[in-house]
XYZ file of C-alpha atoms in Angstrom:
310
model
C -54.317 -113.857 -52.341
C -55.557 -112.429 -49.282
C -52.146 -112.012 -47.668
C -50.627 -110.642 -50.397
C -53.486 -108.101 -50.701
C -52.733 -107.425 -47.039
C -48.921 -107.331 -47.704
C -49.552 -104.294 -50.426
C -51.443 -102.535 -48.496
C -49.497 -102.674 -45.878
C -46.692 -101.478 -47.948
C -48.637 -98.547 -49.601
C -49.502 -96.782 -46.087
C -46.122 -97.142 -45.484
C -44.943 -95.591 -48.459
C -47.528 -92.719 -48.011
C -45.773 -92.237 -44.614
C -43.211 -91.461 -45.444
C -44.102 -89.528 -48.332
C -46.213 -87.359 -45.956
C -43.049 -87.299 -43.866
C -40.521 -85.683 -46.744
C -43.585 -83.305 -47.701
C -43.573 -81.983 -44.359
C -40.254 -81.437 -44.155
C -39.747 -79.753 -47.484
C -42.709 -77.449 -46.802
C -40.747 -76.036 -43.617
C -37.238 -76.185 -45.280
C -39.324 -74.032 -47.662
C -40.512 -72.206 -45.079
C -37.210 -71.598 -43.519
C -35.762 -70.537 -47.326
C -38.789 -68.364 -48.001
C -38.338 -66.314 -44.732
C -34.901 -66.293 -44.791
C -34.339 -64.526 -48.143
C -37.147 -62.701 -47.725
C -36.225 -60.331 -44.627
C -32.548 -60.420 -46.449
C -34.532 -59.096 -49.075
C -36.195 -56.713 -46.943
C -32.810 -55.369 -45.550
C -31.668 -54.661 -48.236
C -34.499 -52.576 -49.279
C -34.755 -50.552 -46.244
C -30.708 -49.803 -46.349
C -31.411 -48.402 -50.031
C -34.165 -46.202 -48.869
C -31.418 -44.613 -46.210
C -28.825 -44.033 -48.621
C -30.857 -41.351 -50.183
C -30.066 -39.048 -46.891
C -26.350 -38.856 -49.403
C -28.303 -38.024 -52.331
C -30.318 -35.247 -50.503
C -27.167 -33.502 -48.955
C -25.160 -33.258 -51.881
C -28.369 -32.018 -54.242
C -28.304 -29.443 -51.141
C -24.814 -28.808 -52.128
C -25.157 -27.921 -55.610
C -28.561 -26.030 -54.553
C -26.445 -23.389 -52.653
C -23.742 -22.843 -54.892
C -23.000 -18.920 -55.628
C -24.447 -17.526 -58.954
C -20.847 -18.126 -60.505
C -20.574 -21.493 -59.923
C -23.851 -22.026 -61.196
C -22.838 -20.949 -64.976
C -20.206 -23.534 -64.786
C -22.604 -26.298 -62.941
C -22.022 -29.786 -65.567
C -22.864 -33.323 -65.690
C -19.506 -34.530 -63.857
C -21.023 -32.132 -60.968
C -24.526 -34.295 -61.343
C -22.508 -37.520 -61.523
C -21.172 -36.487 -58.565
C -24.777 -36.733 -56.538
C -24.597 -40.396 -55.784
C -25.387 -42.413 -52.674
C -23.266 -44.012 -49.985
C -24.473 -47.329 -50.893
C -24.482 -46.407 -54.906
C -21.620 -48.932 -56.027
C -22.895 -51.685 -53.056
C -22.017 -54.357 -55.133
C -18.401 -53.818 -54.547
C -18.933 -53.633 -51.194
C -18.263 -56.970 -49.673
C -21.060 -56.767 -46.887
C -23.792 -55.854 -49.447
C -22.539 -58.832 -51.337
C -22.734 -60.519 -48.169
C -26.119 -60.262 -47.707
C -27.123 -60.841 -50.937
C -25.424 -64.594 -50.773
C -26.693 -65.139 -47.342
C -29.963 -64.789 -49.386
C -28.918 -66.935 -52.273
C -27.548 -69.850 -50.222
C -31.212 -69.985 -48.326
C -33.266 -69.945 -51.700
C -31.244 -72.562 -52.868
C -31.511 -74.687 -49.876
C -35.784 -73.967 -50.304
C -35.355 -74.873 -54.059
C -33.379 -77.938 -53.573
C -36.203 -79.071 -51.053
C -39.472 -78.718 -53.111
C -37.185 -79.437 -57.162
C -39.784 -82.035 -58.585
C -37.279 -83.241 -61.273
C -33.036 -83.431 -61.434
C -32.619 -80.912 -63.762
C -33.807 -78.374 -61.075
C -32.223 -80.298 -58.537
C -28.664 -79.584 -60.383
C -29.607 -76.145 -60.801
C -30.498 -75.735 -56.911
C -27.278 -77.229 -56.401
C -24.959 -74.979 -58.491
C -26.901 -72.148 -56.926
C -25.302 -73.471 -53.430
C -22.161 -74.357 -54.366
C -21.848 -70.934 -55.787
C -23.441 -69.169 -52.564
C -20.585 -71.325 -50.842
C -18.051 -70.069 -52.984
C -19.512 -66.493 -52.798
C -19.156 -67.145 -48.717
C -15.860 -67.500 -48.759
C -14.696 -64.774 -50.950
C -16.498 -62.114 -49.065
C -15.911 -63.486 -45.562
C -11.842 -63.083 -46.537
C -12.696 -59.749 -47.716
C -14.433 -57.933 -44.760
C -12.226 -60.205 -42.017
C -8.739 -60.917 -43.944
C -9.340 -64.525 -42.219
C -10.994 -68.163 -43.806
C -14.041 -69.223 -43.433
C -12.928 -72.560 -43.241
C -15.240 -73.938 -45.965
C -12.778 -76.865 -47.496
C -12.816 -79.053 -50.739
C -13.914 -81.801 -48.879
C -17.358 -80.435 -47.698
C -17.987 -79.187 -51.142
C -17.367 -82.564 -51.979
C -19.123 -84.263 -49.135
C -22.861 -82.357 -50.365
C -22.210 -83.125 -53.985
C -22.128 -86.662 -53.138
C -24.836 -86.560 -50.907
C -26.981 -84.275 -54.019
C -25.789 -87.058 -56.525
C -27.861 -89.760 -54.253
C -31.079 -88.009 -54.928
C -31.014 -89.546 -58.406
C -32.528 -88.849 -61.392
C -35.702 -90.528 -60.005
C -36.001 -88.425 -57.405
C -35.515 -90.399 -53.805
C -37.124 -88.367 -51.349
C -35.064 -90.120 -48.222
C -32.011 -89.400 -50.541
C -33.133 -85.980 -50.461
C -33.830 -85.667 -47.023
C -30.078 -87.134 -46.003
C -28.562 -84.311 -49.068
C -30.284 -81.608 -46.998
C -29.190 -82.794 -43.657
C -25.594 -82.705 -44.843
C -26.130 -79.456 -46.061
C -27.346 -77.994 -43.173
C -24.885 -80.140 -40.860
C -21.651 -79.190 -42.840
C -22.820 -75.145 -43.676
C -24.391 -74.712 -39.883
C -21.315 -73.199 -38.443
C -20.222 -71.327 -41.642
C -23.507 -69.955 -41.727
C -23.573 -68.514 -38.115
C -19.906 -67.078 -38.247
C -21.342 -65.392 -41.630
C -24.200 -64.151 -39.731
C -22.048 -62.492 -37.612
C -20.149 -60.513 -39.860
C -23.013 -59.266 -41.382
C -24.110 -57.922 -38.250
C -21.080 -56.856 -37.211
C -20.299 -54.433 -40.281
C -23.392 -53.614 -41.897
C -23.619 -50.503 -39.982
C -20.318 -49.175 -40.863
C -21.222 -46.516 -42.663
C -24.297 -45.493 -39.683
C -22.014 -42.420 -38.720
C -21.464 -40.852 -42.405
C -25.405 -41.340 -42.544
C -26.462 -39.642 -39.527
C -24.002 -36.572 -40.488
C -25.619 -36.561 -43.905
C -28.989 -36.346 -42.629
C -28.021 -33.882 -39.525
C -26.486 -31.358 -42.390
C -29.818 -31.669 -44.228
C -31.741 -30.704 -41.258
C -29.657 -27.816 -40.306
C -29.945 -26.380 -44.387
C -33.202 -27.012 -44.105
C -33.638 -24.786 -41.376
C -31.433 -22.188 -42.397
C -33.212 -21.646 -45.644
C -35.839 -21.453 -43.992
C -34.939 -18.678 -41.479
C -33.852 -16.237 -44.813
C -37.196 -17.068 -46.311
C -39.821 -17.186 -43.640
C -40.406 -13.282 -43.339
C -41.359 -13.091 -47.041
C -43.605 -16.366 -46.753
C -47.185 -16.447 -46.351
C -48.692 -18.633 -43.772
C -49.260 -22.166 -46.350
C -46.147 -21.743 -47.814
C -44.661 -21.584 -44.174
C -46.267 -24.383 -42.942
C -44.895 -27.110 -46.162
C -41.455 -25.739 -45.195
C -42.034 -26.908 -41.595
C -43.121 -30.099 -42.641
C -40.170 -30.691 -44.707
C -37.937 -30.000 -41.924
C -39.950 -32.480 -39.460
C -39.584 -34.549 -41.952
C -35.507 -34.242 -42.069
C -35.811 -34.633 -38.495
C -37.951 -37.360 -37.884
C -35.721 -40.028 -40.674
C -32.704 -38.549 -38.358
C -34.079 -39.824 -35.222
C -34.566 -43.749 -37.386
C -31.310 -43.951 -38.639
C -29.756 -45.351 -35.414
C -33.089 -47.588 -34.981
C -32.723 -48.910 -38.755
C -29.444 -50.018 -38.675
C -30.043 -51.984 -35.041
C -33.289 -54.009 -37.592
C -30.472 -54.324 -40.428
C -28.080 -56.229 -38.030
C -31.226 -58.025 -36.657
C -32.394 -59.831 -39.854
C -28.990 -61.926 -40.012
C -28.802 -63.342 -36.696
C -32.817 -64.590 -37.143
C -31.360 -66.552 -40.018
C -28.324 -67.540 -37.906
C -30.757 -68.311 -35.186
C -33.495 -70.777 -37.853
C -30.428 -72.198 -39.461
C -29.431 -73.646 -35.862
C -33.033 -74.207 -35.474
C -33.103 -76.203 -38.328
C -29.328 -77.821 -37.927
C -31.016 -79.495 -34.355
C -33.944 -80.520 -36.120
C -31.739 -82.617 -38.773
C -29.090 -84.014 -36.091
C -32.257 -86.305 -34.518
C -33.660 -86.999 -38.476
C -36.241 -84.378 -38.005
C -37.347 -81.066 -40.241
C -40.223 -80.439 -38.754
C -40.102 -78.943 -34.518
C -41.636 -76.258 -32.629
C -38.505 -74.601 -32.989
C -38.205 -74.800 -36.171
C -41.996 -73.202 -36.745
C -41.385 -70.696 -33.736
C -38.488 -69.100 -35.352
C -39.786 -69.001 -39.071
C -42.599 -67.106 -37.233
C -40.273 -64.470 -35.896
C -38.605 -63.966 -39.097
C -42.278 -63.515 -40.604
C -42.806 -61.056 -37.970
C -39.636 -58.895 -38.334
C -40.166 -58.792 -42.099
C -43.590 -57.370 -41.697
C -41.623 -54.700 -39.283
C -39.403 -53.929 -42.140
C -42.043 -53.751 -44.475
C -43.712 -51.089 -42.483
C -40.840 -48.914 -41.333
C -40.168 -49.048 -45.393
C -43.878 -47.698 -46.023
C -42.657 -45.562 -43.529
C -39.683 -43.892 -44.804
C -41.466 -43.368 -48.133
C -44.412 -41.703 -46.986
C -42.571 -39.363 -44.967
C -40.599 -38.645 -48.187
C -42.943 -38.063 -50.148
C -44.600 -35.485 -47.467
């Protein structure tokens, strides 16, 4: 009786091991999701809060239009006041970003899913993030991805193993083939993220330079008839105008940033899994940077809207 006392005991330490183990490694597989679609998330956000430098000029636009033109101002005019980034879901780097973000929440979702119902879901969310990968890598580079039937097929297999009782070792060797088979798919993604996300940083910057100069202009004609308050909120708009054209060049360098920390934690993580391991200091250090840079986002965004609202 005594030995097999001993036996079960022995057997339920290891079995909390390893449980302790797989919780470990989901929780920075987590990590890695939760920071990774979070500063995509983030970039996103602070690109939006640019694109109103369109909206601005072309309200200028209409502003200075002669008397006659007024009369005749209509709705297709105001349709017309839209930003560079308005339709960004047909633009195949926008969409880009926004899978990069839905491939890592799936990979954090398929890591913590308590039951296989949310594992499937997790799961269709990747395979359609893969999909989604491929379709807007041909777009921006005319070339393939490389992402075949066979590694599609290869994860499903390896998701199928977790069972329906959920295995956590099974679960643990599904997200290792994940990582292993997307690793390289995922960097060359990176880098066409950062390569074209700033493609439109030169329309931008002319945008915001013509706002500046109308600013000032108007306020040449005006400022003899202004008394000194009224003077001084002009002046502030124009520093204003000024000051977002001096961050334009800075906020598109953080936009191409944010994908090459993923690209950098998804190799982190990829070197981790190759020796059986989730959890490294590599792995922590470069969750911490994205952590970091998304807090820099998050205040450059506070930024931008302060000095809009000024």
């Amino acid at each position: 009786m005594s030995k097999r006392l001993t036996v079960f005991s022995f057997l339920v330490v290891c079995l909390l091991s390893t449980i302790g183990c797989v919780s470990q490694s989901a929780t920075h597989v987590k990590n890695f999701s939760d920071a990774s679609s979070s500063l995509t998330a983030h970039t996103q956000t602070v690109l939006d809060a640019v694109d109103s430098s369109t909206i601005e000029r072309k309200l200028h636009e209409l502003a200075t239009l002669p008397p006659d033109r007024v009369k005749a101002l209509s709705l297709e005019d105001l349709a017309y006041v839209k930003g560079v980034y308005a339709n960004k879901n047909k633009l195949p780097v926008f969409r880009a970003i926004s899978t990069l973000k839905k491939y890592t929440n799936a990979l954090g979702n398929l890591s913590t899913a308590d039951f296989r119902k949310d594992i499937d879901s997790a799961a269709e969310d990747l395979y359609g993030a893969m999909t989604s990968m491929q379709k807007e890598y041909k777009e921006i580079t005319t070339k393939d991805l490389g992402l075949k039937d066979e590694t599609f097929a290869i994860i499903a297999t390896a998701v199928d193993a977790i069972g329906t009782v959920i295995v956590e070792k099974k679960r643990a060797d599904a997200i290792k083939k994940i990582v292993t088979e997307n690793n390289e798919h995922i960097a060359v993604f990176c880098d066409v993220i950062h390569d074209n996300v700033a493609a439109n940083v030169d329309l931008v910057k002319i945008n915001t330079n013509r706002i500046v100069r109308e600013k000032i202009e108007a306020y040449k004609k005006q400022a003899d008839k202004m008394v000194l308050e009224s003077k001084l909120v002009e002046l502030r708009k124009i520093h204003t105008a000024v000051n977002n054209y001096n961050k334009i060049d800075r906020l598109y360098k953080d936009a191409q940033k944010s994908p090459m920390l993923v690209k950098k934690a998804h190799q982190a993580l990829y070197d981790a899994v190759q020796k059986d391991k989730f959890t490294t200091e590599n792995i922590v250090k470069t969750i911490g940077e994205m952590n970091e840079f998304k807090s820099h986002l998050e205040s450059f965004y506070k930024e931008l809207l302060t000095e809009k609202d000024k």
